[in-house]
PDB file of C-alpha atoms in Angstrom:
ATOM      1  CA  UNK A   1      -6.837 -18.826  18.586  1.00 81.00           C
ATOM      2  CA  UNK A   2      -3.623 -17.712  20.750  1.00 83.00           C
ATOM      3  CA  UNK A   3      -0.123 -16.436  19.690  1.00 87.00           C
ATOM      4  CA  UNK A   4       2.978 -16.526  20.924  1.00 87.00           C
ATOM      5  CA  UNK A   5       6.416 -15.279  20.413  1.00 89.00           C
ATOM      6  CA  UNK A   6       9.584 -15.932  21.247  1.00 88.00           C
ATOM      7  CA  UNK A   7      12.587 -14.747  19.709  1.00 88.00           C
ATOM      8  CA  UNK A   8      15.528 -16.444  18.277  1.00 85.00           C
ATOM      9  CA  UNK A   9      18.846 -16.280  16.457  1.00 85.00           C
ATOM     10  CA  UNK A  10      18.264 -16.928  13.145  1.00 82.00           C
ATOM     11  CA  UNK A  11      19.984 -20.101  12.238  1.00 81.00           C
ATOM     12  CA  UNK A  12      18.896 -21.970  14.755  1.00 82.00           C
ATOM     13  CA  UNK A  13      15.572 -21.018  13.018  1.00 83.00           C
ATOM     14  CA  UNK A  14      14.444 -24.127  10.775  1.00 81.00           C
ATOM     15  CA  UNK A  15      15.592 -26.692  13.650  1.00 83.00           C
ATOM     16  CA  UNK A  16      13.333 -25.168  16.063  1.00 85.00           C
ATOM     17  CA  UNK A  17      10.229 -25.807  14.100  1.00 85.00           C
ATOM     18  CA  UNK A  18      11.029 -28.966  13.178  1.00 82.00           C
ATOM     19  CA  UNK A  19      11.589 -29.710  16.813  1.00 81.00           C
ATOM     20  CA  UNK A  20       7.843 -27.576  17.846  1.00 85.00           C
ATOM     21  CA  UNK A  21       6.423 -29.770  14.463  1.00 81.00           C
ATOM     22  CA  UNK A  22       7.643 -32.699  16.376  1.00 80.00           C
ATOM     23  CA  UNK A  23       5.676 -31.790  20.235  1.00 83.00           C
ATOM     24  CA  UNK A  24       2.908 -31.057  18.152  1.00 82.00           C
ATOM     25  CA  UNK A  25       3.063 -27.594  17.251  1.00 84.00           C
ATOM     26  CA  UNK A  26       2.011 -27.377  13.788  1.00 76.00           C
ATOM     27  CA  UNK A  27       1.448 -23.499  13.268  1.00 81.00           C
ATOM     28  CA  UNK A  28       4.215 -21.041  12.776  1.00 82.00           C
ATOM     29  CA  UNK A  29       5.251 -18.606  11.017  1.00 81.00           C
ATOM     30  CA  UNK A  30       8.369 -15.688  10.471  1.00 78.00           C
ATOM     31  CA  UNK A  31      10.498 -13.524   8.857  1.00 74.00           C
ATOM     32  CA  UNK A  32      13.739 -13.421   7.910  1.00 69.00           C
ATOM     33  CA  UNK A  33      15.836 -10.418   7.910  1.00 67.00           C
ATOM     34  CA  UNK A  34      17.415  -9.659   5.188  1.00 63.00           C
ATOM     35  CA  UNK A  35      19.339  -6.855   3.182  1.00 65.00           C
ATOM     36  CA  UNK A  36      18.577  -5.655   0.307  1.00 62.00           C
ATOM     37  CA  UNK A  37      20.787  -5.952  -2.860  1.00 65.00           C
ATOM     38  CA  UNK A  38      20.894  -4.370  -6.357  1.00 65.00           C
ATOM     39  CA  UNK A  39      22.815  -6.284  -9.260  1.00 65.00           C
ATOM     40  CA  UNK A  40      22.592  -6.514 -12.998  1.00 64.00           C
ATOM     41  CA  UNK A  41      19.125  -8.493 -13.104  1.00 64.00           C
ATOM     42  CA  UNK A  42      17.656  -6.606 -10.559  1.00 63.00           C
ATOM     43  CA  UNK A  43      17.020  -7.157  -6.669  1.00 60.00           C
ATOM     44  CA  UNK A  44      18.582  -9.831  -4.870  1.00 60.00           C
ATOM     45  CA  UNK A  45      18.393 -11.347  -1.164  1.00 56.00           C
ATOM     46  CA  UNK A  46      20.319 -11.496   1.027  1.00 62.00           C
ATOM     47  CA  UNK A  47      19.980 -12.948   4.524  1.00 63.00           C
ATOM     48  CA  UNK A  48      20.456 -12.488   7.541  1.00 67.00           C
ATOM     49  CA  UNK A  49      21.552 -15.600   9.701  1.00 66.00           C
ATOM     50  CA  UNK A  50      23.760 -13.710  12.323  1.00 71.00           C
ATOM     51  CA  UNK A  51      20.728 -11.550  13.546  1.00 80.00           C
ATOM     52  CA  UNK A  52      17.717 -12.493  15.953  1.00 83.00           C
ATOM     53  CA  UNK A  53      14.409 -13.208  14.403  1.00 86.00           C
ATOM     54  CA  UNK A  54      10.865 -12.724  16.287  1.00 86.00           C
ATOM     55  CA  UNK A  55       9.003 -16.678  15.603  1.00 88.00           C
ATOM     56  CA  UNK A  56       5.484 -17.002  15.955  1.00 87.00           C
ATOM     57  CA  UNK A  57       3.365 -19.564  17.380  1.00 88.00           C
ATOM     58  CA  UNK A  58      -0.145 -20.493  16.428  1.00 86.00           C
ATOM     59  CA  UNK A  59      -2.373 -22.684  18.536  1.00 85.00           C
ATOM     60  CA  UNK A  60      -6.290 -22.540  19.185  1.00 80.00           C
ATOM     61  CA  UNK A  61      -6.126 -23.549  23.250  1.00 77.00           C
ATOM     62  CA  UNK A  62      -3.611 -22.010  25.415  1.00 75.00           C
ATOM     63  CA  UNK A  63      -3.476 -23.966  29.316  1.00 74.00           C
ATOM     64  CA  UNK A  64      -0.988 -21.258  30.527  1.00 77.00           C
ATOM     65  CA  UNK A  65       1.462 -23.102  32.751  1.00 81.00           C
ATOM     66  CA  UNK A  66       1.684 -26.482  31.521  1.00 79.00           C
ATOM     67  CA  UNK A  67       2.165 -24.461  27.389  1.00 82.00           C
ATOM     68  CA  UNK A  68       4.803 -22.515  28.887  1.00 83.00           C
ATOM     69  CA  UNK A  69       6.501 -24.994  30.716  1.00 86.00           C
ATOM     70  CA  UNK A  70       6.366 -26.578  27.105  1.00 87.00           C
ATOM     71  CA  UNK A  71       7.711 -24.542  25.119  1.00 87.00           C
ATOM     72  CA  UNK A  72      10.855 -23.268  27.557  1.00 87.00           C
ATOM     73  CA  UNK A  73      12.285 -26.637  27.720  1.00 86.00           C
ATOM     74  CA  UNK A  74      11.223 -27.292  23.909  1.00 86.00           C
ATOM     75  CA  UNK A  75      12.630 -24.195  22.936  1.00 85.00           C
ATOM     76  CA  UNK A  76      15.601 -23.884  25.540  1.00 85.00           C
ATOM     77  CA  UNK A  77      14.947 -19.713  26.092  1.00 84.00           C
ATOM     78  CA  UNK A  78      13.950 -18.117  29.336  1.00 84.00           C
ATOM     79  CA  UNK A  79       9.947 -17.231  30.608  1.00 81.00           C
ATOM     80  CA  UNK A  80      10.884 -13.186  30.229  1.00 81.00           C
ATOM     81  CA  UNK A  81      10.651 -14.626  26.177  1.00 80.00           C
ATOM     82  CA  UNK A  82       7.519 -15.725  25.883  1.00 84.00           C
ATOM     83  CA  UNK A  83       5.148 -13.245  24.603  1.00 87.00           C
ATOM     84  CA  UNK A  84       1.799 -14.458  24.518  1.00 87.00           C
ATOM     85  CA  UNK A  85      -1.935 -12.462  22.922  1.00 85.00           C
ATOM     86  CA  UNK A  86      -5.091 -13.590  21.642  1.00 83.00           C
ATOM     87  CA  UNK A  87      -5.911 -13.411  18.297  1.00 76.00           C
ATOM     88  CA  UNK A  88      -9.010 -13.011  16.616  1.00 68.00           C
ATOM     89  CA  UNK A  89      -9.251 -16.352  13.952  1.00 58.00           C
ATOM     90  CA  UNK A  90     -11.152 -14.297  11.654  1.00 53.00           C
ATOM     91  CA  UNK A  91      -9.068 -11.309  11.223  1.00 51.00           C
ATOM     92  CA  UNK A  92      -5.185 -13.487  11.338  1.00 49.00           C
ATOM     93  CA  UNK A  93      -6.667 -14.911   8.124  1.00 48.00           C
ATOM     94  CA  UNK A  94      -8.587 -12.164   6.475  1.00 49.00           C
ATOM     95  CA  UNK A  95      -5.357 -10.661   4.943  1.00 54.00           C
ATOM     96  CA  UNK A  96      -6.413  -9.551   1.401  1.00 70.00           C
ATOM     97  CA  UNK A  97      -7.524  -6.418   0.786  1.00 82.00           C
ATOM     98  CA  UNK A  98      -9.412  -5.280  -2.225  1.00 90.00           C
ATOM     99  CA  UNK A  99      -6.916  -3.976  -4.954  1.00 91.00           C
ATOM    100  CA  UNK A 100      -8.445  -1.098  -7.078  1.00 93.00           C
ATOM    101  CA  UNK A 101      -6.833  -1.478 -10.699  1.00 93.00           C
ATOM    102  CA  UNK A 102      -6.190   1.993 -13.156  1.00 89.00           C
ATOM    103  CA  UNK A 103      -8.945   0.738 -15.615  1.00 86.00           C
ATOM    104  CA  UNK A 104     -11.901   0.514 -13.034  1.00 92.00           C
ATOM    105  CA  UNK A 105     -12.004  -3.033 -12.329  1.00 95.00           C
ATOM    106  CA  UNK A 106     -10.858  -5.289  -9.056  1.00 95.00           C
ATOM    107  CA  UNK A 107     -10.009  -7.865  -7.330  1.00 95.00           C
ATOM    108  CA  UNK A 108     -11.818  -8.493  -4.322  1.00 93.00           C
ATOM    109  CA  UNK A 109     -12.773 -12.020  -1.927  1.00 90.00           C
ATOM    110  CA  UNK A 110     -15.359 -14.941  -2.521  1.00 91.00           C
ATOM    111  CA  UNK A 111     -16.301 -13.498   0.373  1.00 89.00           C
ATOM    112  CA  UNK A 112     -16.890  -9.347  -1.225  1.00 91.00           C
ATOM    113  CA  UNK A 113     -17.598 -10.313  -4.984  1.00 92.00           C
ATOM    114  CA  UNK A 114     -21.229  -9.551  -4.526  1.00 93.00           C
ATOM    115  CA  UNK A 115     -20.098  -6.070  -3.855  1.00 92.00           C
ATOM    116  CA  UNK A 116     -18.991  -5.751  -7.654  1.00 94.00           C
ATOM    117  CA  UNK A 117     -20.070  -5.830 -10.487  1.00 92.00           C
ATOM    118  CA  UNK A 118     -19.145  -8.808 -12.322  1.00 90.00           C
ATOM    119  CA  UNK A 119     -17.846  -7.384 -15.684  1.00 92.00           C
ATOM    120  CA  UNK A 120     -15.338  -5.475 -13.654  1.00 95.00           C
ATOM    121  CA  UNK A 121     -13.612  -7.537 -11.581  1.00 96.00           C
ATOM    122  CA  UNK A 122     -11.586 -10.839 -10.302  1.00 96.00           C
ATOM    123  CA  UNK A 123     -12.998 -13.495  -7.517  1.00 95.00           C
ATOM    124  CA  UNK A 124      -9.440 -14.076  -5.645  1.00 93.00           C
ATOM    125  CA  UNK A 125      -8.568 -16.539  -3.094  1.00 85.00           C
ATOM    126  CA  UNK A 126      -4.988 -16.303  -3.055  1.00 70.00           C
ATOM    127  CA  UNK A 127      -3.255 -19.952  -1.627  1.00 62.00           C
ATOM    128  CA  UNK A 128       0.008 -18.002  -1.215  1.00 57.00           C
ATOM    129  CA  UNK A 129       1.815 -18.025  -5.081  1.00 56.00           C
ATOM    130  CA  UNK A 130       2.740 -15.138  -6.311  1.00 65.00           C
ATOM    131  CA  UNK A 131      -0.353 -12.658  -8.709  1.00 70.00           C
ATOM    132  CA  UNK A 132      -1.912 -11.354  -6.013  1.00 76.00           C
ATOM    133  CA  UNK A 133      -2.548  -8.186  -7.165  1.00 79.00           C
ATOM    134  CA  UNK A 134      -0.220  -6.222  -5.523  1.00 82.00           C
ATOM    135  CA  UNK A 135       2.568  -6.132  -6.601  1.00 88.00           C
ATOM    136  CA  UNK A 136       3.516  -3.350  -9.867  1.00 91.00           C
ATOM    137  CA  UNK A 137       4.648  -6.181 -11.569  1.00 93.00           C
ATOM    138  CA  UNK A 138       1.155  -7.819 -12.037  1.00 94.00           C
ATOM    139  CA  UNK A 139      -1.388  -4.899 -12.109  1.00 94.00           C
ATOM    140  CA  UNK A 140       0.581  -3.779 -15.206  1.00 96.00           C
ATOM    141  CA  UNK A 141       0.254  -7.205 -16.573  1.00 97.00           C
ATOM    142  CA  UNK A 142      -3.376  -6.761 -15.383  1.00 97.00           C
ATOM    143  CA  UNK A 143      -3.314  -3.179 -17.576  1.00 96.00           C
ATOM    144  CA  UNK A 144      -2.405  -4.000 -20.587  1.00 97.00           C
ATOM    145  CA  UNK A 145      -4.776  -7.447 -20.531  1.00 97.00           C
ATOM    146  CA  UNK A 146      -7.907  -6.005 -19.242  1.00 96.00           C
ATOM    147  CA  UNK A 147      -8.060  -3.129 -21.889  1.00 93.00           C
ATOM    148  CA  UNK A 148      -8.027  -5.313 -24.815  1.00 91.00           C
ATOM    149  CA  UNK A 149     -10.577  -7.773 -26.417  1.00 94.00           C
ATOM    150  CA  UNK A 150      -8.987 -11.631 -26.386  1.00 96.00           C
ATOM    151  CA  UNK A 151     -11.982 -13.707 -28.175  1.00 96.00           C
ATOM    152  CA  UNK A 152     -10.589 -16.058 -30.514  1.00 95.00           C
ATOM    153  CA  UNK A 153      -7.172 -15.723 -29.416  1.00 97.00           C
ATOM    154  CA  UNK A 154      -5.306 -18.347 -28.102  1.00 97.00           C
ATOM    155  CA  UNK A 155      -2.763 -17.612 -24.144  1.00 98.00           C
ATOM    156  CA  UNK A 156       0.321 -19.065 -22.643  1.00 98.00           C
ATOM    157  CA  UNK A 157       0.737 -17.357 -19.959  1.00 98.00           C
ATOM    158  CA  UNK A 158       4.495 -18.128 -18.753  1.00 97.00           C
ATOM    159  CA  UNK A 159       5.551 -18.921 -14.685  1.00 93.00           C
ATOM    160  CA  UNK A 160       1.646 -18.061 -14.131  1.00 94.00           C
ATOM    161  CA  UNK A 161       1.922 -18.409 -10.320  1.00 89.00           C
ATOM    162  CA  UNK A 162      -1.776 -17.801  -8.859  1.00 90.00           C
ATOM    163  CA  UNK A 163      -3.175 -18.034 -12.247  1.00 94.00           C
ATOM    164  CA  UNK A 164      -4.534 -14.376 -12.198  1.00 96.00           C
ATOM    165  CA  UNK A 165      -3.371 -13.236 -15.228  1.00 97.00           C
ATOM    166  CA  UNK A 166      -5.408 -16.282 -17.115  1.00 97.00           C
ATOM    167  CA  UNK A 167      -8.785 -15.177 -15.440  1.00 97.00           C
ATOM    168  CA  UNK A 168      -8.129 -12.015 -16.436  1.00 97.00           C
ATOM    169  CA  UNK A 169      -7.809 -13.130 -20.239  1.00 98.00           C
ATOM    170  CA  UNK A 170     -10.645 -14.917 -19.346  1.00 98.00           C
ATOM    171  CA  UNK A 171     -13.275 -12.922 -18.506  1.00 97.00           C
ATOM    172  CA  UNK A 172     -11.565 -11.083 -21.566  1.00 97.00           C
ATOM    173  CA  UNK A 173     -12.917 -14.469 -23.831  1.00 96.00           C
ATOM    174  CA  UNK A 174      -9.929 -16.076 -24.734  1.00 97.00           C
ATOM    175  CA  UNK A 175     -10.163 -19.510 -26.214  1.00 97.00           C
ATOM    176  CA  UNK A 176      -7.349 -21.516 -25.117  1.00 97.00           C
ATOM    177  CA  UNK A 177      -5.213 -20.455 -22.305  1.00 98.00           C
ATOM    178  CA  UNK A 178      -2.041 -22.602 -21.254  1.00 98.00           C
ATOM    179  CA  UNK A 179      -0.409 -22.521 -18.759  1.00 97.00           C
ATOM    180  CA  UNK A 180       3.546 -23.040 -17.421  1.00 96.00           C
ATOM    181  CA  UNK A 181       4.969 -23.505 -13.272  1.00 93.00           C
ATOM    182  CA  UNK A 182       8.157 -24.762 -12.418  1.00 90.00           C
ATOM    183  CA  UNK A 183       5.516 -25.111  -9.249  1.00 87.00           C
ATOM    184  CA  UNK A 184       3.070 -27.413  -8.620  1.00 86.00           C
ATOM    185  CA  UNK A 185      -0.073 -24.994  -9.159  1.00 89.00           C
ATOM    186  CA  UNK A 186      -2.329 -26.665 -10.790  1.00 92.00           C
ATOM    187  CA  UNK A 187      -5.166 -27.354  -7.556  1.00 89.00           C
ATOM    188  CA  UNK A 188      -4.444 -22.805  -7.029  1.00 89.00           C
ATOM    189  CA  UNK A 189      -5.122 -22.273 -10.402  1.00 94.00           C
ATOM    190  CA  UNK A 190      -8.092 -24.294 -11.313  1.00 94.00           C
ATOM    191  CA  UNK A 191      -9.410 -23.539  -8.312  1.00 92.00           C
ATOM    192  CA  UNK A 192      -9.606 -19.363  -9.534  1.00 94.00           C
ATOM    193  CA  UNK A 193     -11.595 -20.287 -12.921  1.00 96.00           C
ATOM    194  CA  UNK A 194     -13.206 -22.203 -10.859  1.00 95.00           C
ATOM    195  CA  UNK A 195     -14.111 -19.261  -8.699  1.00 95.00           C
ATOM    196  CA  UNK A 196     -14.716 -16.425 -12.085  1.00 96.00           C
ATOM    197  CA  UNK A 197     -16.964 -18.731 -13.613  1.00 95.00           C
ATOM    198  CA  UNK A 198     -14.517 -18.870 -16.618  1.00 96.00           C
ATOM    199  CA  UNK A 199     -14.102 -22.438 -17.780  1.00 92.00           C
ATOM    200  CA  UNK A 200     -10.895 -24.167 -16.942  1.00 90.00           C
ATOM    201  CA  UNK A 201      -7.291 -23.719 -18.553  1.00 96.00           C
ATOM    202  CA  UNK A 202      -4.727 -25.519 -19.296  1.00 97.00           C
ATOM    203  CA  UNK A 203      -1.912 -26.008 -16.592  1.00 96.00           C
ATOM    204  CA  UNK A 204       1.649 -27.434 -17.197  1.00 95.00           C
ATOM    205  CA  UNK A 205       4.465 -27.566 -14.585  1.00 93.00           C
ATOM    206  CA  UNK A 206       7.519 -27.345 -16.282  1.00 92.00           C
ATOM    207  CA  UNK A 207      11.279 -25.702 -15.554  1.00 92.00           C
ATOM    208  CA  UNK A 208      11.374 -23.638 -18.966  1.00 94.00           C
ATOM    209  CA  UNK A 209      15.217 -23.339 -19.122  1.00 92.00           C
ATOM    210  CA  UNK A 210      16.440 -26.247 -17.967  1.00 87.00           C
ATOM    211  CA  UNK A 211      13.705 -28.637 -19.102  1.00 78.00           C
ATOM    212  CA  UNK A 212      14.159 -30.971 -22.181  1.00 77.00           C
ATOM    213  CA  UNK A 213      10.019 -30.310 -22.847  1.00 81.00           C
ATOM    214  CA  UNK A 214       9.782 -27.802 -25.190  1.00 87.00           C
ATOM    215  CA  UNK A 215       6.583 -26.015 -26.078  1.00 91.00           C
ATOM    216  CA  UNK A 216       5.443 -27.154 -29.051  1.00 87.00           C
ATOM    217  CA  UNK A 217       2.603 -24.969 -30.301  1.00 91.00           C
ATOM    218  CA  UNK A 218       2.233 -21.500 -31.005  1.00 94.00           C
ATOM    219  CA  UNK A 219       0.519 -19.026 -29.292  1.00 97.00           C
ATOM    220  CA  UNK A 220      -1.052 -15.549 -29.934  1.00 97.00           C
ATOM    221  CA  UNK A 221      -0.453 -13.720 -27.087  1.00 97.00           C
ATOM    222  CA  UNK A 222       2.236 -14.373 -24.350  1.00 98.00           C
ATOM    223  CA  UNK A 223       1.772 -13.797 -21.025  1.00 98.00           C
ATOM    224  CA  UNK A 224       6.002 -13.736 -19.324  1.00 97.00           C
ATOM    225  CA  UNK A 225       5.605 -11.472 -16.128  1.00 94.00           C
ATOM    226  CA  UNK A 226       9.552 -13.708 -13.898  1.00 92.00           C
ATOM    227  CA  UNK A 227      12.519 -11.366 -13.610  1.00 90.00           C
ATOM    228  CA  UNK A 228      14.656 -10.317 -16.346  1.00 92.00           C
ATOM    229  CA  UNK A 229      17.056 -12.120 -16.664  1.00 91.00           C
ATOM    230  CA  UNK A 230      14.626 -15.703 -16.124  1.00 93.00           C
ATOM    231  CA  UNK A 231      12.641 -13.514 -19.249  1.00 95.00           C
ATOM    232  CA  UNK A 232      15.627 -14.181 -21.578  1.00 96.00           C
ATOM    233  CA  UNK A 233      16.568 -17.765 -21.113  1.00 95.00           C
ATOM    234  CA  UNK A 234      12.892 -18.903 -21.453  1.00 96.00           C
ATOM    235  CA  UNK A 235      12.638 -17.019 -24.305  1.00 96.00           C
ATOM    236  CA  UNK A 236      15.982 -18.136 -25.992  1.00 95.00           C
ATOM    237  CA  UNK A 237      15.770 -21.671 -24.435  1.00 95.00           C
ATOM    238  CA  UNK A 238      11.650 -21.832 -26.205  1.00 95.00           C
ATOM    239  CA  UNK A 239      13.062 -20.256 -29.303  1.00 95.00           C
ATOM    240  CA  UNK A 240      10.155 -17.942 -28.643  1.00 96.00           C
ATOM    241  CA  UNK A 241      10.633 -15.162 -30.730  1.00 96.00           C
ATOM    242  CA  UNK A 242      10.204 -17.848 -34.299  1.00 92.00           C
ATOM    243  CA  UNK A 243       6.124 -16.990 -33.024  1.00 84.00           C
ATOM    244  CA  UNK A 244       6.347 -13.800 -35.274  1.00 87.00           C
ATOM    245  CA  UNK A 245       1.916 -13.715 -35.284  1.00 93.00           C
ATOM    246  CA  UNK A 246       2.713 -13.592 -30.966  1.00 97.00           C
ATOM    247  CA  UNK A 247       1.952 -10.736 -28.828  1.00 97.00           C
ATOM    248  CA  UNK A 248       4.120 -10.022 -25.421  1.00 98.00           C
ATOM    249  CA  UNK A 249       3.175  -8.734 -22.845  1.00 98.00           C
ATOM    250  CA  UNK A 250       6.656  -8.808 -20.356  1.00 98.00           C
ATOM    251  CA  UNK A 251       7.055  -7.650 -16.974  1.00 96.00           C
ATOM    252  CA  UNK A 252       8.910  -8.335 -14.042  1.00 92.00           C
ATOM    253  CA  UNK A 253      11.939  -5.990 -15.278  1.00 92.00           C
ATOM    254  CA  UNK A 254      13.506  -3.101 -13.873  1.00 92.00           C
ATOM    255  CA  UNK A 255      14.199   0.541 -15.326  1.00 92.00           C
ATOM    256  CA  UNK A 256      18.226  -0.549 -15.136  1.00 91.00           C
ATOM    257  CA  UNK A 257      17.625  -3.440 -17.033  1.00 92.00           C
ATOM    258  CA  UNK A 258      14.503  -4.056 -19.659  1.00 94.00           C
ATOM    259  CA  UNK A 259      16.675  -2.120 -22.092  1.00 96.00           C
ATOM    260  CA  UNK A 260      18.249  -6.096 -22.697  1.00 95.00           C
ATOM    261  CA  UNK A 261      15.123  -7.177 -23.216  1.00 97.00           C
ATOM    262  CA  UNK A 262      14.620  -4.730 -25.321  1.00 97.00           C
ATOM    263  CA  UNK A 263      17.195  -5.508 -27.303  1.00 97.00           C
ATOM    264  CA  UNK A 264      16.314  -9.260 -28.043  1.00 97.00           C
ATOM    265  CA  UNK A 265      13.405  -7.628 -29.714  1.00 98.00           C
ATOM    266  CA  UNK A 266      14.269  -5.880 -32.073  1.00 97.00           C
ATOM    267  CA  UNK A 267      17.146  -7.892 -33.366  1.00 96.00           C
ATOM    268  CA  UNK A 268      14.079 -10.412 -33.610  1.00 96.00           C
ATOM    269  CA  UNK A 269      12.017  -8.377 -35.457  1.00 96.00           C
ATOM    270  CA  UNK A 270       9.518  -6.949 -32.996  1.00 97.00           C
ATOM    271  CA  UNK A 271       9.252  -3.649 -32.106  1.00 97.00           C
ATOM    272  CA  UNK A 272       7.702  -2.310 -28.600  1.00 97.00           C
ATOM    273  CA  UNK A 273       4.305  -1.339 -29.033  1.00 97.00           C
ATOM    274  CA  UNK A 274       3.776   0.138 -25.345  1.00 97.00           C
ATOM    275  CA  UNK A 275       5.108   0.171 -21.933  1.00 97.00           C
ATOM    276  CA  UNK A 276       3.920   1.166 -17.811  1.00 97.00           C
ATOM    277  CA  UNK A 277       6.448   1.691 -15.309  1.00 96.00           C
ATOM    278  CA  UNK A 278       5.076   1.926 -11.842  1.00 94.00           C
ATOM    279  CA  UNK A 279       8.504   3.172  -9.235  1.00 90.00           C
ATOM    280  CA  UNK A 280      11.438   1.438 -11.016  1.00 92.00           C
ATOM    281  CA  UNK A 281       8.919  -2.001 -12.208  1.00 93.00           C
ATOM    282  CA  UNK A 282       8.578  -1.798 -16.198  1.00 96.00           C
ATOM    283  CA  UNK A 283       6.115  -3.602 -18.268  1.00 97.00           C
ATOM    284  CA  UNK A 284       6.076  -3.470 -21.970  1.00 98.00           C
ATOM    285  CA  UNK A 285       3.243  -4.925 -24.975  1.00 98.00           C
ATOM    286  CA  UNK A 286       6.064  -6.203 -28.389  1.00 98.00           C
ATOM    287  CA  UNK A 287       4.938  -7.346 -31.614  1.00 96.00           C
ATOM    288  CA  UNK A 288       6.139  -8.156 -34.640  1.00 93.00           C
ATOM    289  CA  UNK A 289       6.346  -5.587 -37.686  1.00 88.00           C
TER     290      UNK A 289
END
């Protein structure tokens, strides 16, 4: 495999990628230059459209004279702006490292699953959705999930992403799991269930804030790992705090705004049972009094 790199103005990248796709170049990658700012809800990202960034184009066979000429014409650049290198395809694909969790568990890939005892491993083949285990919020949710016995427990995983939290609950014996996400994640979540040899979970695609679709059942445990404002909006829109027998694991919150969620739970008759903070990220377990 060959990686062809060119630096282009960020504002032109999307148009250039469309142009490349139309001419048979389908594998591309770039990182948008961002400024990270903070607001009342946490972090926000502002795209820096006036800057340049590297566009990487990947092809299996590279015919130097022909390819360079074609790309120079498509991208309207001079020859010195184009850099070509051969990359090992296996290393290119192998981007996921094993993640060792605090309580002795490990998140690993299908290829390395036999390196670890099956009683303490989660097998994950990330398809790009949030929830690989690298982020502090996912790790800390897993910390609370994996130290509990879920036998006989019904679970809702809201903002499920890759489904890693649902898989963990299934491995700990949950009797039923419903996942909810605004994105079409069913294929990935069912695939992760298959990798871990747990029973299939129920997957629902829905915007639980704006949609009129209501969660019309009660759960023993609800996971909600999105963001402070999103967590609050879903709790209110779905009236989830009406379920006084439900325990909540909430994350995606920051040290300067998680108090808003705590206040909401206290007003509804819940108390903060446990809290864990990793860097600025806060994860809480709320239980009814």
